[in-house]
Structures are given as structure tokens and as C-alpha cells.
CSV table of C-alpha atoms in Angstrom, one decimal:
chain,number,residue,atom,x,y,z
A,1,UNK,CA,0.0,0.0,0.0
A,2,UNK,CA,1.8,3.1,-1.5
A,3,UNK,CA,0.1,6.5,0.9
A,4,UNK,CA,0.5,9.4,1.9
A,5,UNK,CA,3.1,9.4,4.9
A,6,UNK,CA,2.3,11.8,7.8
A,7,UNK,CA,4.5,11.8,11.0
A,8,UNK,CA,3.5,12.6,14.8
A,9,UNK,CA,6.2,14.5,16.6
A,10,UNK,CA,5.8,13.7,20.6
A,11,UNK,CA,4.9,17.1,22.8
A,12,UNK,CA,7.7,18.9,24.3
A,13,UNK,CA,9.1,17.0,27.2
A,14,UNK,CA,12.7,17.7,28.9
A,15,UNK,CA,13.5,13.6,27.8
A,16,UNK,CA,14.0,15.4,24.8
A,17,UNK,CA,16.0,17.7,25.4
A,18,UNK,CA,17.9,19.8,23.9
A,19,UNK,CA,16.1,19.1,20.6
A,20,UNK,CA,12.7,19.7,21.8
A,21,UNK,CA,11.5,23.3,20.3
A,22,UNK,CA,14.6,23.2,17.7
A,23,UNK,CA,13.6,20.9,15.3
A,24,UNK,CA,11.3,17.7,14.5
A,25,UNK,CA,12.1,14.5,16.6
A,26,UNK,CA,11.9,13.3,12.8
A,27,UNK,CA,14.5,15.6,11.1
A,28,UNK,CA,16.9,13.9,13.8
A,29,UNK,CA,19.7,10.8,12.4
A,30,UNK,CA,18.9,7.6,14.1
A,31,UNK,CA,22.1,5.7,12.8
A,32,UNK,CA,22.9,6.9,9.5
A,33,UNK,CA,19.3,7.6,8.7
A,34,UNK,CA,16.7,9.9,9.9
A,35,UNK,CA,14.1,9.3,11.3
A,36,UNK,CA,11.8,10.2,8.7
A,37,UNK,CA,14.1,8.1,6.2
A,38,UNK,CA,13.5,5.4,8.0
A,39,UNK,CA,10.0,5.6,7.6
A,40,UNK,CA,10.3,6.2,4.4
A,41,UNK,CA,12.0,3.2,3.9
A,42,UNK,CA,10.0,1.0,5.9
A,43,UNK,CA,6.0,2.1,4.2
A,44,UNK,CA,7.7,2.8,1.0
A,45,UNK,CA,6.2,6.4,0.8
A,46,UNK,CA,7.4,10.2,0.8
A,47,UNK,CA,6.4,12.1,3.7
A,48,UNK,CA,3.5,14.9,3.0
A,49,UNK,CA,3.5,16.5,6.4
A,50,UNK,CA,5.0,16.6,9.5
A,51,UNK,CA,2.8,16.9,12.6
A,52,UNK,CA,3.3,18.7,16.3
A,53,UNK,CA,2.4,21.9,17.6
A,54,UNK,CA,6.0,22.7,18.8
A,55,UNK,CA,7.8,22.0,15.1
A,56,UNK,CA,4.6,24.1,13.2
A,57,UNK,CA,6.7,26.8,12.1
A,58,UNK,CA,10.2,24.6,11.5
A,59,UNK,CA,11.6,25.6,8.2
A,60,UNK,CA,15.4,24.7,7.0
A,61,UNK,CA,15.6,23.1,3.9
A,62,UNK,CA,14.2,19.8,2.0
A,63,UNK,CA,12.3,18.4,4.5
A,64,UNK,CA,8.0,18.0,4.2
A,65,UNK,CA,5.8,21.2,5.6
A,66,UNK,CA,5.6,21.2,9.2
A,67,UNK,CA,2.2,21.8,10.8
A,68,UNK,CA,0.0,22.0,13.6
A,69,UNK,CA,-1.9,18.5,14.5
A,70,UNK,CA,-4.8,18.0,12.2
A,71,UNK,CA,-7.2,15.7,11.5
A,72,UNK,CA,-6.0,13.0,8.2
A,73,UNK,CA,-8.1,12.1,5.5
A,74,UNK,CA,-7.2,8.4,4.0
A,75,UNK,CA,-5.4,6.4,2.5
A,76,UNK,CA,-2.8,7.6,4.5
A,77,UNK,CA,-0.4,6.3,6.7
A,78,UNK,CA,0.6,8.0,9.8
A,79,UNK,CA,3.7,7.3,11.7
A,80,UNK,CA,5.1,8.5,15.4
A,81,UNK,CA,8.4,10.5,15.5
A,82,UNK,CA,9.5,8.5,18.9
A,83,UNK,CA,10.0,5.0,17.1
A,84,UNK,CA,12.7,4.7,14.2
A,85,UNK,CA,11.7,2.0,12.3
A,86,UNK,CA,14.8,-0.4,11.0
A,87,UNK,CA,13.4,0.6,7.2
A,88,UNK,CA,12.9,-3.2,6.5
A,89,UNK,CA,9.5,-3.1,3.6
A,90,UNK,CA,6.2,-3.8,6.1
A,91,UNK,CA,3.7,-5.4,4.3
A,92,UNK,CA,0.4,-3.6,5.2
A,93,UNK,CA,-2.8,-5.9,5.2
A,94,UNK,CA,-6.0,-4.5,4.1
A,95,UNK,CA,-7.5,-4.9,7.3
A,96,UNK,CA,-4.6,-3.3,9.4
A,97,UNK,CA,-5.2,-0.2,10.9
A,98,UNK,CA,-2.1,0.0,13.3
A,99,UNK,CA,1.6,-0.7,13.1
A,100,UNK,CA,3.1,-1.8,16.1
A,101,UNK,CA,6.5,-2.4,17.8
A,102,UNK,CA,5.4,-5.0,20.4
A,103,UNK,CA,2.9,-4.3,22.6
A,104,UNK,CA,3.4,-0.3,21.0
A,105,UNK,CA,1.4,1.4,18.6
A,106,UNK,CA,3.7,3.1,17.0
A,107,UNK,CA,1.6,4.1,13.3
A,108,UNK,CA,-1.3,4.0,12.0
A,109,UNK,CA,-3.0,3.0,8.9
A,110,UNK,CA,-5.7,5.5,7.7
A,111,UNK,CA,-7.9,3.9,4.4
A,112,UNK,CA,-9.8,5.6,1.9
A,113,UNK,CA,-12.7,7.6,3.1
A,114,UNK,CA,-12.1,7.4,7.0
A,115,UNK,CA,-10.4,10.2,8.9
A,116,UNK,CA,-8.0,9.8,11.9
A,117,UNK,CA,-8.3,12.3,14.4
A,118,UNK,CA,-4.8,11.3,16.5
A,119,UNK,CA,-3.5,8.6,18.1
A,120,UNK,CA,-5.8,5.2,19.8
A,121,UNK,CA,-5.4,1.7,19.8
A,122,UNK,CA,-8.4,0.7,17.2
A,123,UNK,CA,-8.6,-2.1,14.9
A,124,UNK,CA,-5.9,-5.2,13.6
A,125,UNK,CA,-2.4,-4.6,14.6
A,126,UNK,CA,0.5,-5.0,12.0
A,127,UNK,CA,4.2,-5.5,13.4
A,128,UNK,CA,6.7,-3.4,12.4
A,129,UNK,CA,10.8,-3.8,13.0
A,130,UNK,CA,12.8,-1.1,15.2
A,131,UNK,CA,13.2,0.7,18.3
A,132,UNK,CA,11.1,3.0,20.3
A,133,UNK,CA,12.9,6.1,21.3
A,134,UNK,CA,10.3,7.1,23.7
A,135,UNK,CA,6.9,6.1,25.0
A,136,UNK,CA,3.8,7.5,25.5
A,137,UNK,CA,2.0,7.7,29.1
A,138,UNK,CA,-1.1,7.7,29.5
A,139,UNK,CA,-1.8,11.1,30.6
A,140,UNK,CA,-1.7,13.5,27.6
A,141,UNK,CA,1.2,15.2,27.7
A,142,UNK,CA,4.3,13.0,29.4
A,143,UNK,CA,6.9,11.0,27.6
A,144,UNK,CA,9.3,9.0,29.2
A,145,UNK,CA,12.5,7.9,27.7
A,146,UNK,CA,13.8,3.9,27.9
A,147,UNK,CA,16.0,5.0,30.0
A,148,UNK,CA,14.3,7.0,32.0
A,149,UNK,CA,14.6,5.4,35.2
A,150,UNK,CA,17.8,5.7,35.4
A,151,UNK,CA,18.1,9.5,34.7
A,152,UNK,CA,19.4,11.4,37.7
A,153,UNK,CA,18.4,14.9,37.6
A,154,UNK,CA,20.9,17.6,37.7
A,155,UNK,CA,20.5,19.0,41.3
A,156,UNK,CA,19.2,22.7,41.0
A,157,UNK,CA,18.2,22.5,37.1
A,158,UNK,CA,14.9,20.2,37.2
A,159,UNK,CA,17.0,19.2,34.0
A,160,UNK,CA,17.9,15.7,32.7
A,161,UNK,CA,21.2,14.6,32.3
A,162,UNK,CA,20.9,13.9,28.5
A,163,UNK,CA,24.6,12.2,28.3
A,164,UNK,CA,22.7,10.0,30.5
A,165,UNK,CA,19.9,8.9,27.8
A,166,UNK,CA,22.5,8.2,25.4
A,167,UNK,CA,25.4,5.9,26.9
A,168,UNK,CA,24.7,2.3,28.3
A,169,UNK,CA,27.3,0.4,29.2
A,170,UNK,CA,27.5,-3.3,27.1
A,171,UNK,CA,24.7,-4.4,29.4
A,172,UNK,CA,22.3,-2.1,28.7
A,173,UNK,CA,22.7,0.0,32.0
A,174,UNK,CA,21.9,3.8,31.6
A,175,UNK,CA,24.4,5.8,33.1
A,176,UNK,CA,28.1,4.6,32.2
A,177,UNK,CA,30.1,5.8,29.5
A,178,UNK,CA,30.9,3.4,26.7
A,179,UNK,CA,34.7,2.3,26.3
A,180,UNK,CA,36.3,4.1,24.2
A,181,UNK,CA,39.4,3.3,21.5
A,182,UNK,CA,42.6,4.7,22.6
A,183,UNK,CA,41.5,4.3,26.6
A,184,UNK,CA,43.6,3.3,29.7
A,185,UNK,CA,45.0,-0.7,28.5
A,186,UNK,CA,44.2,-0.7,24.9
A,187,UNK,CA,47.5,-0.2,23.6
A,188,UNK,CA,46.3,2.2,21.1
């Protein structure tokens, strides 16, 4: 199913800091890709829009018009900033109105004359490969990272350590920094 692409950027939340306010969670490389590349890749479709009230007025070069949320008229597909999708192909079912990353819904499949008017867990799921970068809570506005409960916030700021969100040690534990070539016994 070749649609219209449209993707959700998450509300402004310090997890994502410092890029929050700057520039679409989208517009930012996961791995050699973008984001939106990735989707790209993965529903084999060009992004039309991009979608957040805090990116509405984001303007730098090449990338698709950057709006306020709005209601979607199908076909369309629409897909959430916070998860970077490997870019394997997804084959999308007629029936499937969701894509999701385990128990994640993570996009959304819109068909022709029916309107999606923002995220919900309706109708047949439809798995798709990569990683969520953040999830959704349930209350309306909070995101919380994977990592989040190990952040440690910086005493006075309210902040979030972001070098904290990004290095795991090789056991997947947030807050040690990775080894690094030329370091104490390498012999580089």
C-alpha cells in the first residue's frame, strides 16, 4: 500500500532535550538515517506532512511542511516520530489499521474515506521492526525515555542529564560511559 506518509512529533518533554523546540524528533539521524528516512523506507512512501504543535513553524531546507496537529483524511499512513523503524519493507494488510513495535502502537494505517483524528489503539495490529525512542504515558502530555529510570536529575536545574539517555554500558545499563578506543590498557 503506497500512501501518503504523515509523521507525529511527541509534545515537548525535557526527555528530549535539547532538541525539543529546535527541530522535529523526525529531522533527527537515528544511525545513518533519519528518522523520517526510516520511515520512508520501511512504508515505501514520501512524507507529505509533519505533525506537532512545537515543530509548526520549523523551516530549514528539504524536508516536508511542518504543521500543527490536524485531523488526516485516508489512504494515508501516519507514523510516530518517537520510534525509528529499522526501514525493512512492512507489508500492510487491508484490514490493518495500526503498526506496532510489540505491545506499541507506534503508526497508523488510515484507508480511503475514513479520517483519523490522532492517536488510539483501534482495529488489527500490523508488526513493524525497530526501536522505540520514547513512549507514551497515558496522561496527555508526558513522555518518558527507555531510560528513563535511570536519569538522575541535575541537582538545582529540574534538568535531565541527556549524556545519560545516550550511553549504556554493554549491558544495557543507563548511566556509564561506553569504552572508548585509545583508553587506559588498549594499547592504542
Amino acid at each position: 500500500m503506497t500512501a501518503p506518509l504523515y509523521l507525529v512529533e511527541p509534545h515537548t518533554a525535557p526527555e528530549w532535550a535539547p532538541f525539543a523546540g529546535v527541530r522535529p524528533i523526525s529531522e533527527l539521524r537515528a544511525g545513518i538515517w533519519t528518522v523520517r528516512e526510516r520511515w520512508e523506507a520501511a512504508v515505501d512512501s514520501a512524507t507529505t506532512e509533519i505533525l506537532g504543535s512545537n515543530i509548526a513553524h520549523f523551516r530549514e531546507g528539504n524536508e516536508p511542511r511542518c504543521r500543527a496537529m490536524h485531523p488526516i483524511d485516508g489512504p494515508a499512513i501516519v507514523g510516530a516520530s518517537w520510534f525509528a523503524p529499522t526501514g525493512a519493507p512492512v507489508e500492510i494488510g487491508p484490514d490493518a489499521r495500526r503498526l506496532t513495535a510489540g505491545d506499541t502502537t507506534v503508526g497508523w494505517v488510515v484507508p480511503s474515506g475514513e479520517r483519523w483524528a490522532g492517536p488510539n489503539e483501534d482495529g488489527q495490529a500490523t508488526p513493524i521492526e525497530g526501536i522505540v525512542l520514547a513512549r507514551h504515558l497515558r496522561s496527555a502530555h508526558r513522555t518518558r525515555t527507555i531510560a528513563g529510570a535511570g536519569l538522575r536529575r541535575i541537582r538545582g536545574t529540574g534538568s535531565r542529564s541527556p549524556s545519560r539517555c545516550l550511553h549504556r554500558d554493554w549491558k544495557g545499563r543507563p548511566g556509564r560511559e561506553p569504552r572508548s578506543a585509545g583508553g587506559a590498557g588498549s594499547g592504542i
